[in-house]
Structure formats: structure tokens, C-alpha cells
Coordinates of C-alpha atoms in Angstrom, one line a residue:
X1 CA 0.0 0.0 0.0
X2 CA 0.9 3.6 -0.6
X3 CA 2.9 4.7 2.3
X4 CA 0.4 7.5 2.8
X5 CA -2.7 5.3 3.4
X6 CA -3.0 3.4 6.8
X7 CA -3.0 0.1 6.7
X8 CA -6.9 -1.3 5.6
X9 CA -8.8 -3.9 7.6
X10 CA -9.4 -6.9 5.6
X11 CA -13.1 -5.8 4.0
X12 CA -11.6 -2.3 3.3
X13 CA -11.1 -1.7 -0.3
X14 CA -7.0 -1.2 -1.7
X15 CA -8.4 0.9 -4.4
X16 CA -7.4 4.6 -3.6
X17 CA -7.8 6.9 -6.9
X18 CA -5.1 5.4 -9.0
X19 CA -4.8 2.0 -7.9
X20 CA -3.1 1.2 -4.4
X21 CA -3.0 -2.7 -4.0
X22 CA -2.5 -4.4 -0.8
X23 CA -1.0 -8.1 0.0
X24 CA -2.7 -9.2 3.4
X25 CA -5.8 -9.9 1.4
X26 CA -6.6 -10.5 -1.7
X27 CA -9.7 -8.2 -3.5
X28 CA -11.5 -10.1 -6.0
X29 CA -11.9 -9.2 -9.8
X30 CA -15.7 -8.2 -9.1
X31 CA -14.7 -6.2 -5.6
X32 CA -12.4 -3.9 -7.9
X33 CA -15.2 -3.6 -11.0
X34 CA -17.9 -2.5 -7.6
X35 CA -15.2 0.2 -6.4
X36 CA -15.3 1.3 -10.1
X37 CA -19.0 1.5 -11.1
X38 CA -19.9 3.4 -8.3
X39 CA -20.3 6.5 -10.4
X40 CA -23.7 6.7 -11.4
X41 CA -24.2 8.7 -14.9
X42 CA -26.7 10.8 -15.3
X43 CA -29.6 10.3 -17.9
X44 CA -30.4 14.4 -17.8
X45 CA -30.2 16.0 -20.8
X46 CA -27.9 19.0 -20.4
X47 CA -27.8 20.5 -24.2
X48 CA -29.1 19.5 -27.4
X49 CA -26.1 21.6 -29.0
X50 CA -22.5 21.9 -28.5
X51 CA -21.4 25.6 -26.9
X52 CA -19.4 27.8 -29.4
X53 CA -16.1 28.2 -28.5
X54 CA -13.9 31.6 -29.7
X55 CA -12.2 31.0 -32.7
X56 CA -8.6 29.9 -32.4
X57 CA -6.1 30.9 -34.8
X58 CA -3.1 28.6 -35.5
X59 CA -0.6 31.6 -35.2
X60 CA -1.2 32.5 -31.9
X61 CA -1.9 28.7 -30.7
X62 CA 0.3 26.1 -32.5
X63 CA 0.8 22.0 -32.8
X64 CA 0.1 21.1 -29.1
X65 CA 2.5 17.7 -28.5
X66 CA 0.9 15.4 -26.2
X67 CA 3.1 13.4 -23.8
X68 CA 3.8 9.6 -25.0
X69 CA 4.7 6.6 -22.9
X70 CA 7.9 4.1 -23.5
X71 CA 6.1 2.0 -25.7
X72 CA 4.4 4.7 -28.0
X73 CA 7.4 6.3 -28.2
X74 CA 9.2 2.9 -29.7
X75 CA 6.3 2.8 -32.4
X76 CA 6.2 6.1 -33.0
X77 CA 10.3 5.7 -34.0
X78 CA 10.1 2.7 -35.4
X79 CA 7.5 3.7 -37.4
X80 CA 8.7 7.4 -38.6
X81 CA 5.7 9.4 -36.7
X82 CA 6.4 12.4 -34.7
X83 CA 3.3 11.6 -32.2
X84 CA 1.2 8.1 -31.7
X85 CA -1.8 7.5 -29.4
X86 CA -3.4 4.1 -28.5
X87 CA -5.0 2.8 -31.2
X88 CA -3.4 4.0 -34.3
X89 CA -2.3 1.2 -36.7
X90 CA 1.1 1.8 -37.9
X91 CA 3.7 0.3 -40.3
X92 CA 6.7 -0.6 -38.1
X93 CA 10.2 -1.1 -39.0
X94 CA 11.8 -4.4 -37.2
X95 CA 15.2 -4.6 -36.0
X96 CA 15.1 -8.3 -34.9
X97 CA 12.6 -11.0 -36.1
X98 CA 13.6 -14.6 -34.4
X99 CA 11.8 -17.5 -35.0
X100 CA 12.7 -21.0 -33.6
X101 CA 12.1 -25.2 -34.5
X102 CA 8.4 -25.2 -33.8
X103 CA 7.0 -21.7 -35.7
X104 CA 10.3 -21.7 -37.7
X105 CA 9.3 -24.3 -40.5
X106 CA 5.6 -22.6 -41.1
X107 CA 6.7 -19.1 -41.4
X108 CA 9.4 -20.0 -43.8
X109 CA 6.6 -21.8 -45.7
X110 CA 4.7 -18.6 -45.5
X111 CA 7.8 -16.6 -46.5
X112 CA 8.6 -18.8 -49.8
X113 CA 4.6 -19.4 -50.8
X114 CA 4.0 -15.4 -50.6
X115 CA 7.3 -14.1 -51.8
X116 CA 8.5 -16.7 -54.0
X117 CA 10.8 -19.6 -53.8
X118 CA 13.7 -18.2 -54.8
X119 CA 13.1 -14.7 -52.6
X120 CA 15.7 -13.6 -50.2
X121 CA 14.9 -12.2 -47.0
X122 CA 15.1 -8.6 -46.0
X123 CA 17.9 -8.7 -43.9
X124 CA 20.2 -11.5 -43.3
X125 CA 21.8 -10.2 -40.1
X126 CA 18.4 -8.9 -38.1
X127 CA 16.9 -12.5 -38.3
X128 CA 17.9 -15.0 -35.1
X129 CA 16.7 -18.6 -35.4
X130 CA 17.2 -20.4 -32.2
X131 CA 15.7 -24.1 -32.3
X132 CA 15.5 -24.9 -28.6
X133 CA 11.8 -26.5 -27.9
X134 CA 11.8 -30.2 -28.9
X135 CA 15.4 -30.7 -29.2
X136 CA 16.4 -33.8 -27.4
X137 CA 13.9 -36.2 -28.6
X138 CA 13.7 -38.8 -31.7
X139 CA 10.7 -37.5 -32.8
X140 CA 11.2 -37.5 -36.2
X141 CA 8.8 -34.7 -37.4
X142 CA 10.6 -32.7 -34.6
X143 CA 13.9 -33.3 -35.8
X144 CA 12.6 -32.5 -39.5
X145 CA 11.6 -29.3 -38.1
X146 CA 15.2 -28.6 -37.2
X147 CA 17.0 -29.8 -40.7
X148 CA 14.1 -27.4 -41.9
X149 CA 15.6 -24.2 -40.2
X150 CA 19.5 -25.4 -41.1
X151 CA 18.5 -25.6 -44.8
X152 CA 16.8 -21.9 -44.8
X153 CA 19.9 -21.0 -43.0
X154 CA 22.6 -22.1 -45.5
X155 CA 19.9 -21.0 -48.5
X156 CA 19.4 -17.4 -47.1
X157 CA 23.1 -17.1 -45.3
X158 CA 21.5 -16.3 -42.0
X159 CA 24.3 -15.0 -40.0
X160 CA 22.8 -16.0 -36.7
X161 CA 21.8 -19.6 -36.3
X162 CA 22.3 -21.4 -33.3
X163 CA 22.3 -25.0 -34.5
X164 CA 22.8 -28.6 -33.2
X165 CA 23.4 -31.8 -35.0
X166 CA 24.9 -34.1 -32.2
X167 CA 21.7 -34.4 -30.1
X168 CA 23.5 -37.0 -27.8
X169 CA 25.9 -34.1 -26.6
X170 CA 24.8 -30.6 -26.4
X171 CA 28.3 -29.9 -25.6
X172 CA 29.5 -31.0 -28.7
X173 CA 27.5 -27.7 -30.8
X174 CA 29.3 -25.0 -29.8
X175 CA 26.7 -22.8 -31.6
X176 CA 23.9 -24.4 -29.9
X177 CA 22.3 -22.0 -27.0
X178 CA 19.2 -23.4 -25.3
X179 CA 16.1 -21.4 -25.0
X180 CA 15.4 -18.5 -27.4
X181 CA 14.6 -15.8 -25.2
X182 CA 17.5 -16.6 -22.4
X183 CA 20.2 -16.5 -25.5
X184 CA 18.4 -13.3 -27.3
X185 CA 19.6 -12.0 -24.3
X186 CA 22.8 -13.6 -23.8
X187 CA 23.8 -12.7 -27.1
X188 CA 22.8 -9.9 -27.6
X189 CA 20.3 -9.1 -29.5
X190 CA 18.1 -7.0 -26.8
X191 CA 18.8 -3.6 -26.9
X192 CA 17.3 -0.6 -25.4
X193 CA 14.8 1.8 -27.7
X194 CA 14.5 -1.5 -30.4
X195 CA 11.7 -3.7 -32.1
X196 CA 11.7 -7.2 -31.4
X197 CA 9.4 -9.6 -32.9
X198 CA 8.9 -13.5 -32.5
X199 CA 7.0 -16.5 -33.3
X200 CA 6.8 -17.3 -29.6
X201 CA 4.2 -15.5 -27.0
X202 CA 6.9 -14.9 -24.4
X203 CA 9.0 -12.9 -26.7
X204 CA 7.9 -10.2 -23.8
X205 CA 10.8 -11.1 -22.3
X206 CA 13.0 -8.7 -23.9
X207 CA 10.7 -5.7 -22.5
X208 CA 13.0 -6.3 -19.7
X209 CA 15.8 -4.2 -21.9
X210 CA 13.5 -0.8 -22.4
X211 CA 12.4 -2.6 -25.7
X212 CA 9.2 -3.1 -27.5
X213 CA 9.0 -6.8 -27.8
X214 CA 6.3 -9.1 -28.3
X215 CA 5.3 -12.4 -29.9
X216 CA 3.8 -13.1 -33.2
X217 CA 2.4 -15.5 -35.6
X218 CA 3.2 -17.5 -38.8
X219 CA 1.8 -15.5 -41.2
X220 CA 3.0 -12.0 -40.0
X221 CA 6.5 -13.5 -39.1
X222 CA 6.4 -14.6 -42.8
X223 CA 6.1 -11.5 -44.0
X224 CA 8.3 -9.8 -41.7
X225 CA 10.8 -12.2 -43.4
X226 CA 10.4 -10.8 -46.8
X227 CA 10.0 -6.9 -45.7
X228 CA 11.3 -6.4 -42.0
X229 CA 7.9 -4.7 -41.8
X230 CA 4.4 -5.2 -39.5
X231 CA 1.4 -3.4 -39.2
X232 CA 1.0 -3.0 -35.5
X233 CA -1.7 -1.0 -33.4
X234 CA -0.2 0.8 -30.9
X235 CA -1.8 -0.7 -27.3
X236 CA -2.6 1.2 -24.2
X237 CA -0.2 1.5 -21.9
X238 CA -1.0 -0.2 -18.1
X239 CA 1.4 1.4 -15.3
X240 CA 2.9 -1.0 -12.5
X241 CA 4.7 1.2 -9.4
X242 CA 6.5 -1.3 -7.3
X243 CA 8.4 0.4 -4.7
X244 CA 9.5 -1.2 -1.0
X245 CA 12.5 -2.8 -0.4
X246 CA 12.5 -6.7 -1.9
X247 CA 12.1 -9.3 1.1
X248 CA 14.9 -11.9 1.2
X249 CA 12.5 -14.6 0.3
X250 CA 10.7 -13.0 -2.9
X251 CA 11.8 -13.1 -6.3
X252 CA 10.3 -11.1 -9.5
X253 CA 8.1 -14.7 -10.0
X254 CA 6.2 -13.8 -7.0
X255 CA 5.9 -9.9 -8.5
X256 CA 4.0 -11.1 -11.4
X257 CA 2.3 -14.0 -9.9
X258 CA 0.8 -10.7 -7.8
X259 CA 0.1 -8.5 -10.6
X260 CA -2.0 -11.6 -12.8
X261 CA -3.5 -12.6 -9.8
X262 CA -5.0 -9.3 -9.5
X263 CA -5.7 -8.6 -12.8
X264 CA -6.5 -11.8 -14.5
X265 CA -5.0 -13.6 -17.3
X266 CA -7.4 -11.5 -19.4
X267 CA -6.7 -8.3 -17.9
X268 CA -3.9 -6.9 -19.9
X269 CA -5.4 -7.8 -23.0
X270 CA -3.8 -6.1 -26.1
X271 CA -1.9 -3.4 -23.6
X272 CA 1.9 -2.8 -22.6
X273 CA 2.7 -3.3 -19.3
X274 CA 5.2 -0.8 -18.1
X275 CA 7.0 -1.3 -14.8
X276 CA 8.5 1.1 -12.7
X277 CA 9.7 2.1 -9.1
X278 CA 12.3 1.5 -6.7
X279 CA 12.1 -2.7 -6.5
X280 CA 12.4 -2.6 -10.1
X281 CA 14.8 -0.8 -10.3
X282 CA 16.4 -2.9 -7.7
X283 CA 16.5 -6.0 -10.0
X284 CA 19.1 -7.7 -11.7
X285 CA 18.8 -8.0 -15.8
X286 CA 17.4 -11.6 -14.9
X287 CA 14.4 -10.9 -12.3
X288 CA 13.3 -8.2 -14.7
X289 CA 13.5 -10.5 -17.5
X290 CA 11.2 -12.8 -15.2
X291 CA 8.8 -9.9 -14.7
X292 CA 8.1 -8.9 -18.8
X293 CA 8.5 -12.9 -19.3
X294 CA 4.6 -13.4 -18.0
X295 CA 3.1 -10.6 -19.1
X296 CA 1.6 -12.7 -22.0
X297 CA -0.4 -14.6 -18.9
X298 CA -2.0 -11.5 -18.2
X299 CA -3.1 -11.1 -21.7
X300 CA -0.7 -7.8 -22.4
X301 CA 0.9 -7.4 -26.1
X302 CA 4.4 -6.0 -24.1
X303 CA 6.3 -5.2 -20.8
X304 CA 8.4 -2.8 -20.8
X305 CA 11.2 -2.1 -18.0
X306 CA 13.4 1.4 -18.5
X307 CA 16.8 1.0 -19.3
X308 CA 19.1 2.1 -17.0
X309 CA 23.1 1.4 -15.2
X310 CA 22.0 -2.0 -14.7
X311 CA 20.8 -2.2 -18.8
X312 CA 23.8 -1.1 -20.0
X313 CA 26.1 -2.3 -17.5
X314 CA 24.8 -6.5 -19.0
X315 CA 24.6 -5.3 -22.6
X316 CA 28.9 -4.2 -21.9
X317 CA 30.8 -6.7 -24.7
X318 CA 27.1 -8.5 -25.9
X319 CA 26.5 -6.0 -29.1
X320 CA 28.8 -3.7 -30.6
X321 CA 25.8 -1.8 -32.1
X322 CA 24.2 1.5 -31.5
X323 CA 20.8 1.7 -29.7
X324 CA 18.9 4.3 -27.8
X325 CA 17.2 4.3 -24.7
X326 CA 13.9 6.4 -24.9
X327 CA 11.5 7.4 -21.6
X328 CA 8.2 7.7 -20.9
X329 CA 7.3 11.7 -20.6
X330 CA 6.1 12.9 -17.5
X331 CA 2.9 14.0 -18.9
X332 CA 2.2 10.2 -20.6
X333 CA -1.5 9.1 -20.6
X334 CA -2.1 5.6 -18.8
X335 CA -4.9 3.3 -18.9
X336 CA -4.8 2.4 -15.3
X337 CA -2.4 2.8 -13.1
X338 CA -1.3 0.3 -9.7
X339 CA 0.6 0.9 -7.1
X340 CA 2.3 -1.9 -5.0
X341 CA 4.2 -1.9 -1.6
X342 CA 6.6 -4.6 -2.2
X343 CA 7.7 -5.3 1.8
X344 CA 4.3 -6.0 2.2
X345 CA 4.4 -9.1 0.1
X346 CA 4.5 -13.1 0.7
X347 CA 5.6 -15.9 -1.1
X348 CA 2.9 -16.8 -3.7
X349 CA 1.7 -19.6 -6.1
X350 CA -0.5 -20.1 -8.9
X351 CA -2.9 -23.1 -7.9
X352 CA -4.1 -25.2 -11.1
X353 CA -5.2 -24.4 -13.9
X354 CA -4.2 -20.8 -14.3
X355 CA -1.6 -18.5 -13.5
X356 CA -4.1 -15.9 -12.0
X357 CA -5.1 -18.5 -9.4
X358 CA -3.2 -17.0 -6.7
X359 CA -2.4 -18.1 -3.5
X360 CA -0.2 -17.5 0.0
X361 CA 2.0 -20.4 -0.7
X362 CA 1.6 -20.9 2.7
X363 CA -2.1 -21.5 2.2
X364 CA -1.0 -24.6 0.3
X365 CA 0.7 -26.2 3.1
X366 CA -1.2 -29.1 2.8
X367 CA -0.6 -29.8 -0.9
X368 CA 1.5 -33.3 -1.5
X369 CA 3.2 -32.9 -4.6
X370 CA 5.1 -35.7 -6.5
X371 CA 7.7 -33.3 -8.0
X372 CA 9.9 -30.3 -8.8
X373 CA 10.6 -28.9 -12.0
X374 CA 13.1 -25.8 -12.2
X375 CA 13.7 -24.5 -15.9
X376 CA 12.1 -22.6 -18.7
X377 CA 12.2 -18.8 -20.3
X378 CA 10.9 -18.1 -17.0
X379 CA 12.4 -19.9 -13.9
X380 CA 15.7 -21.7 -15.8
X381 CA 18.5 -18.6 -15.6
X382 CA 21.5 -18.3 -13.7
X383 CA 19.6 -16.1 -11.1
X384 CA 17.5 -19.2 -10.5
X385 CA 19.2 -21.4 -10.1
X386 CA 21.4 -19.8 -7.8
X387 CA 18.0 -19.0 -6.0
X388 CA 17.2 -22.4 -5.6
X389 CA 21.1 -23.8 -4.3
X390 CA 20.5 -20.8 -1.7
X391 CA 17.4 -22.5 -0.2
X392 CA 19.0 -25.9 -0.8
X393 CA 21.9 -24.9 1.2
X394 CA 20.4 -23.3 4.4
X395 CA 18.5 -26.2 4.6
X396 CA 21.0 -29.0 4.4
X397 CA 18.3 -31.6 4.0
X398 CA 17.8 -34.0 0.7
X399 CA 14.5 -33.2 -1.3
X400 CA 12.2 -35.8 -0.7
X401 CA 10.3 -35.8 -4.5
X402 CA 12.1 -36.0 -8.0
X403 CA 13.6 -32.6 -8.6
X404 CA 14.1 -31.9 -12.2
X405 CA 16.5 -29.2 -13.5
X406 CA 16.8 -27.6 -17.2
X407 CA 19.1 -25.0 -17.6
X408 CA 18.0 -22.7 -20.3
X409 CA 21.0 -22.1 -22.2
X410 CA 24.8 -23.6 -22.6
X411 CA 25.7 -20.8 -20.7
X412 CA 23.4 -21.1 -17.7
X413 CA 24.4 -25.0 -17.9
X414 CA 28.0 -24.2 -17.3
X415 CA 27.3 -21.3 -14.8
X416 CA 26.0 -24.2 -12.6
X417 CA 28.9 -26.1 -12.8
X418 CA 31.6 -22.8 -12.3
X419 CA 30.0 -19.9 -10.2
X420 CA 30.2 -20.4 -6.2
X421 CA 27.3 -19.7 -4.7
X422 CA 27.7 -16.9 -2.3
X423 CA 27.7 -18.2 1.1
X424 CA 28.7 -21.8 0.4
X425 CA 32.5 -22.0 0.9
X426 CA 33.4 -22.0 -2.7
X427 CA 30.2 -24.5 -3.6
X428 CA 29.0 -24.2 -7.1
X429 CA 25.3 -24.9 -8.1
X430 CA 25.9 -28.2 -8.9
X431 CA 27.8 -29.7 -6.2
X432 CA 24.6 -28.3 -3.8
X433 CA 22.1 -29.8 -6.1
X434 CA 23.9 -33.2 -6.0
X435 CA 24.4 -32.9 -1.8
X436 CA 20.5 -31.8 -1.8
X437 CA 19.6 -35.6 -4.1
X438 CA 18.5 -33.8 -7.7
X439 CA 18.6 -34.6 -10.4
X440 CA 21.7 -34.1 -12.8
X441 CA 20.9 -30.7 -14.2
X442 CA 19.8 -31.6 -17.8
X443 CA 20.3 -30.7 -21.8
X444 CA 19.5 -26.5 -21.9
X445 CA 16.4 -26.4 -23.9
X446 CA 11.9 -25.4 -23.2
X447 CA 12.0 -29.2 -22.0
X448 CA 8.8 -30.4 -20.3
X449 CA 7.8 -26.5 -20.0
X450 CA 5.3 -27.3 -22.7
X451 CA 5.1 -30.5 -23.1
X452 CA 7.0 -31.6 -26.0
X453 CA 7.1 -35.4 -27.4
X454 CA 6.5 -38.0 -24.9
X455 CA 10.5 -38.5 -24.8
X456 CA 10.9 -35.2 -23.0
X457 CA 12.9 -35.6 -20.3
X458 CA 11.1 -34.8 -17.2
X459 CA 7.3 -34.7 -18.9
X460 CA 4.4 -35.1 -17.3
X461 CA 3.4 -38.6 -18.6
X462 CA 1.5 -39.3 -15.6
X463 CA -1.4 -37.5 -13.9
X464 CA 1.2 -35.9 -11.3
X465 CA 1.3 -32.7 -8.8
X466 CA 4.3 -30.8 -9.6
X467 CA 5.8 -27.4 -8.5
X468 CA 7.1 -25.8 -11.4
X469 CA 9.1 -22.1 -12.0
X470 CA 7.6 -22.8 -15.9
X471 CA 4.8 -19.4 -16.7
X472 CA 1.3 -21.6 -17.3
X473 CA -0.3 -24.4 -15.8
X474 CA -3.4 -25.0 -18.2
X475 CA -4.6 -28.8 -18.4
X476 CA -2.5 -30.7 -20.4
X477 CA 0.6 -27.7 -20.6
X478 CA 3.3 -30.4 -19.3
X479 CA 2.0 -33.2 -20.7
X480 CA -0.8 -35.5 -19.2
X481 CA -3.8 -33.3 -19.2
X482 CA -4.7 -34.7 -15.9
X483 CA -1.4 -33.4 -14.3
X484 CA -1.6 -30.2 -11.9
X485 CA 1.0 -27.2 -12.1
X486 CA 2.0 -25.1 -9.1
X487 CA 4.0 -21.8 -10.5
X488 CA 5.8 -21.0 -7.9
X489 CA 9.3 -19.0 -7.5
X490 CA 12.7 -21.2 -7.4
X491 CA 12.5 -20.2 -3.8
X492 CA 9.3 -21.9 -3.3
X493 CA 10.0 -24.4 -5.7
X494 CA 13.0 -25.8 -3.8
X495 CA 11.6 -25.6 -0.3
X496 CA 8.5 -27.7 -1.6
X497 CA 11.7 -30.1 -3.1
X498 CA 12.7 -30.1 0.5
X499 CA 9.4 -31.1 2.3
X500 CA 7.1 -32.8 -0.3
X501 CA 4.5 -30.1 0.0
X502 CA 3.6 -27.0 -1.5
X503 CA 6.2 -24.8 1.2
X504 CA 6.3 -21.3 1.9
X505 CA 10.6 -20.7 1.6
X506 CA 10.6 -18.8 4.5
X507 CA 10.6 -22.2 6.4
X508 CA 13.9 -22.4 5.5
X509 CA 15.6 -18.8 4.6
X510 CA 14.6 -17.2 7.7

């Protein structure tokens, strides 16, 4: 809550003017749309014609420039326009279209049937293709989808494709990253002030870098391919102010798990998401990458962080290339705007069978659970897994269920095996997660995230309850559509490793 407001008894409302939300309690969808229909309209009639106004002359008046938010301000660049509001449909120029195995092999198909078979593509160097979803299986029609992208690659000269041909040692593809939004990252291809487009719904993820990013289909990435063009509508712009000092036992999951909980999955729909305020700003390039990573579960086209030290301090030695941070203006025009008090905050999760199904994890106490599963876009980065070993650690216990791990990328992989994890005497990721009885952290790739063929290592084949750090636990998103999916933080994640039950991490990091 604002710091102004006193604290609210539980049947208070957290709505104050712009929004103020609480954590002790948790107003439902229908409590917020009562606080907000209160207005009644009047049915008077007032006029039956419009005043007259005195006559304004351009000389003495001018163009009047309204104020534009981060995102409008992207567009608006992107697409050569001085000034854009919500709602104007605009021809954008892209600056990175990636694709990957499963979308990949249509939207070429799309590219070749609309532009011809012998076309070329816009821009060899602003396409990334990144197969990283059903990698490590012998599913044939998913390894077909691979030797799909490699061909386009060699035909078009793509200069960044991150292949693999040895699937029996990831190791042995030194271009081979892991999961495409991780390695966009990694490599470099987010920058502040850009356009990034992909055939993936958490493309969102790059937000994180003060970029407008967002997922598309097959037939616009298509023709993206052949004009490095899109016709976009500019989306209203939702306002998140998170300020409070993080907690030692929250991570950026729990932030969004918040946020979705209190708007609903379809409460973003078609908007950016813009977040702001002192925890933000307090996050590493990872946790904010968590925090734009979901905003596709809330329904929103983009997230957008600003750019700042911590931006360009990750981006030193990843791209060589010019970019340009740009702000919202003081006097931007929001939708709606909420305001959180982070130190108020608990450990959350998203009960089955959506991610706005929020919960106290420690409301779930009594929740047996069959296994763990730490990995994906979302919850398989350095930062999480170095989340997880910290719980791991101050526990010193074994985990009494599977516990699964999928780095997302070569690079998290080996981070797992090299960094020491502060606090442990020199102990690196790994060594803790083999004391602790996991599972040997696996191939870097989506994994089970999403299913995958029934090879996948660590799918759901059976009707299990499983803790995940993955973004959505629809029926069926793992694998058996019987299963049930927790989201939960690493934190959380590992502690309910530790006990066998849905666990609040506090029970071991306090």
C-alpha cells in the first residue's frame, strides 16, 4: 500500500484513486469492478447543441505535442511518426525478427509461398533462429523441423543460427544456445529503444531491456521475413509502481504471480505493461527479465522495464551496435495505473489451472506434490538457479520428491557447474544440487515447459502434482492433461523439493 494510506482492515477496499493494492488480502476481480461503477451517470439531458467556443487561430496557438509513454514512443520511432496515441495502426520497421524449430518451419513456408521460392529475406543479419523447444527427442517430425531451419539458413546465409546436430551431446555444438529468449539476451540481441518480434508469445521477455517486444504469428513473421515490416496497433499503456524494499524470500516470480492474480489472465489484454519504481529498479537484468516474461499470462501485447546502469552495464561486450534508450514523458496518458508496496508481500503460487489462481504459498501447506521442476524462459536462468542452491543450502536436507533441472542455455548450464554460490565455501550450483539428491541438471532447452514429445525428459506422462518455475499451468501444458502445475518462484519451488509439500521458503531462509 501507498505509504500515505494506513493500513486497511481486511473488508476495506486497496483501491485509492489510482490504484493502491494491498498483500494481506486479496480483492477479487468483481470487488475492484464495484469500487469502479460506483459513479452513477446521469440520464439528464444538459444540451441538445455543442457551446461555441472563440475562434482559435493557428498563429497565436500552435501543434500542441501530447506526452507519450515508453512504448508509444518505440512505435512512433520505429514507425517514422512524430506523435502516436493508443489505437493508431502503424507500419513498423523491425530490428530483430527470431523464430525457432516449432514456428520456424511454417513461417518459412509462408515466406517462400508469398514471396517466391527463390526470394531472399530482407535482412540476413536482423533474423535469429534459435531451435530450442523439442530438441532432445527422436521424434522424427521434430527433428525434420530442425534440418528445416539449417537448410533456410545455408539458402538465405543467416548470420545467426544457433544449431545442433549431435543431439547426444549438447556440448559437442558449440553454436547451440538453449532457450530462445535466455540466448536473445545472452547474445545480444536486446537492446534498449528497439523492435523485437517473434513467433513465440513470451518474446515479452525482452521488454526487460526498455524494448518493444512481443510475440507473433506465422503469417506476419512470414512477411516480416520478406519486408522487415508489420502493421502493428499501438496498445494502451498499463502502469505498474513497485516500490519497498525486496524481502529476502521474494523473487520477480512472485511480483507477477501478484500482478496476474489481481488482474487476470485476461486483464492486460492487447496493452503494454510498463514497470517502474524503486524494486524494479532494484532488480538484476534476470528478475526483470522474469517480470516482462509473463506478461503474455496476463493477456498484455508487451512489458516494458526502462533502461538504466544495470541495462547497460549487462549489454557491456554483448553488441557492438548502437541503440537508444527512450523514456516515458512525465505528462504520458495511462490506462490504469497500480501501485504496490513490495515489503508487504508473501511468497505466492498459482494453484491449477491458471496463472491468476493465486495463492499464499503458505495457504497450500497441505498440498502433496510428486515433484519439482526448475527450468524454462521463466524460472531456468542463472539467477535461478542460484536462488534455488541458496534454499538448498540453508537447509541442508535431501529433497524428498524428483527434482528436475533444465538450464535454459549452454551458458546457464555451465554457470551451474563454475560460479560459487555466495555463502557456500566455494560450492557451485551443482555440487549443492547433488548434496541436496536432484537430479543431474539436464540438456539446456523449453524441455517439459510445454510438453513436448512423450521423450521429453522430465514430462508429465502421468497424472502428477508438480511445483514448477515454468509461466502456465493450463490442463494438459506439461504433458498429461490430468497433471496439476503449481507456478511458484525457485525459492518456493526448492523448499517444496525439501518437504514434499507445496512450502512457503521462508521455512527455511529465515
Amino acid at each position: 500500500m501507498a505509504s500515505s494510506l494506513a493500513s486497511p482492515s481486511p473488508t476495506s477496499s486497496f483501491i485509492r484513486n489510482k490504484k493502491d493494492l494491498g498483500f494481506s488480502a486479496f480483492p477479487s476481480t468483481s470487488q475492484i469492478a464495484i469500487q469502479k461503477c460506483k459513479k452513477q451517470v446521469s440520464k439528464k439531458i444538459v444540451s441538445v447543441m455543442a457551446p461555441q467556443q472563440s475562434e482559435r487561430k493557428p498563429a497565436t496557438t500552435g501543434s500542441v505535442k501530447t506526452g507519450m509513454t515508453m512504448t508509444e514512443k518505440i512505435l512512433a520511432k520505429a514507425s517514422e511518426k512524430p506523435q502516436l496515441s493508443p489505437g493508431d495502426n502503424v507500419w513498423v520497421n523491425v530490428d530483430i525478427l527470431m523464430t525457432h524449430d516449432v514456428c520456424g518451419p511454417g513461417s518459412i513456408g509462408i515466406f517462400k509461398k508469398e514471396f517466391g521460392q527463390n526470394a531472399k529475406v530482407w535482412d540476413r543479419e536482423k533474423i535469429v533462429i534459435i531451435p530450442d523447444h523439442y530438441i532432445f527427442t527422436s521424434d522424427e517430425r521434430a527433428n525434420r523441423n530442425v534440418d528445416i531451419l539449417r537448410d533456410f539458413c545455408t539458402e538465405q546465409n543467416i548470420k545467426y543460427f544457433y544449431d545442433i546436430k549431435d543431439l547426444s551431446n549438447f556440448k559437442a555444438n558449440p553454436d547451440y544456445k538453449g532457450v530462445c529468449h535466455v540466448a536473445l539476451a545472452q547474445e545480444g540481441h536486446c537492446r534498449p529503444g528497439e523492435v523485437l518480434l517473434g513467433t513465440d508469445s513470451h518474446t515479452c521477455t525482452a521488454g526487460a531491456f526498455g524494448q518493444f517486444a512481443t510475440g507473433i504469428g506465422n503469417t506476419d513473421a512470414g512477411f516480416v521475413l520478406g519486408t522487415g515490416k508489420l502493421l502493428l496497433k499501438v496498445p494502451p499503456t498499463l502502469r505498474f509502481v513497485m516500490d519497498g524494499e525486496m524481502p529476502p524470500y521474494l523473487l520477480a516470480k512472485d511480483l507477477i504471480l501478484q500482478i496476474i492474480g489481481e488482474i487476470s489472465v485476461a486483464g492486460a489484454t492487447y496493452k503494454a505493461m510498463e514497470f517502474v519504481g524503486t524494486t524494479v529498479e532494484s532488480l538484476n537484468m534476470e528478475e526483470r527479465m522474469t517480470l516482462c516474461n509473463m506478461v503474455v499470462e496476463a493477456g498484455g501485447k508487451n512489458g516494458v522495464v526502462p533502461a538504466d546502469s544495470t541495462t547497460f552495464k549487462y549489454l557491456e561486450g554483448k553488441t557492438s551496435l548502437p541503440y537508444e534508450p527512450v523514456y516515458s514523458d512525465a505528462q504520458a496518458s495511462y490506462l490504469s495505473e497500480y501501485r504496490f508496496d513490495i515489503s508487504k508481500l508473501e511468497p505466492l503460487v498459482a494453484k491449477p489451472h491458471s496463472p491468476d489462481n493465486r495463492a499464499l504459498a503458505r495457504e497450500c501447506k497441505d498440498v502433496k506434490i510428486d515433484r519439482v521442476y526448475i527450468g524454462s524462459c521463466t524460472g531456468g536462468k542463472t539467477e535461478d538457479f542460484l536462488a534455488a542452491a541458496k534454499v538448498f543450502l540453508a537447509s541442508g536436507k535431501k529433497v524428498k520428491v524428483p527434482t528436475f533441472l533444465v538450464p535454459a542455455t549452454q551458458k546457464v548450464w555451465l554457470d551451474l557447474y563454475t560460479l560459487p554460490v555466495p555463502g557456500s565455501g566455494g560450492k557451485t550450483c551443482s555440487q549443492i544440487f547433488e548434496e541436496a539428491g536432484c537430479d543431474t541438471p539436464a540438456s539446456p532447452s523449453c524441455g517439459a515447459c510445454l510438453g513436448g514429445p512423450k521423450d521429453t525428459y522430465a514430462r508429465m506422462n502421468e497424472p502428477k502434482v508438480c511445483v514448477s518455475t515454468t509461466n502456465r499451468n493450463f490442463p494438459g501444458r506439461m504433458g498429461h492433461k490430468e497433471g496439476q502445475i503449481y507456478l511458484a518462484s525457485p525459492y518456493t519451488a526448492a523448499a517444496s523439493a525439501l518437504t514434499g509439500y507445496v512450502t512457503d521458503p521462508r521455512e527455511f531462509l529465515q
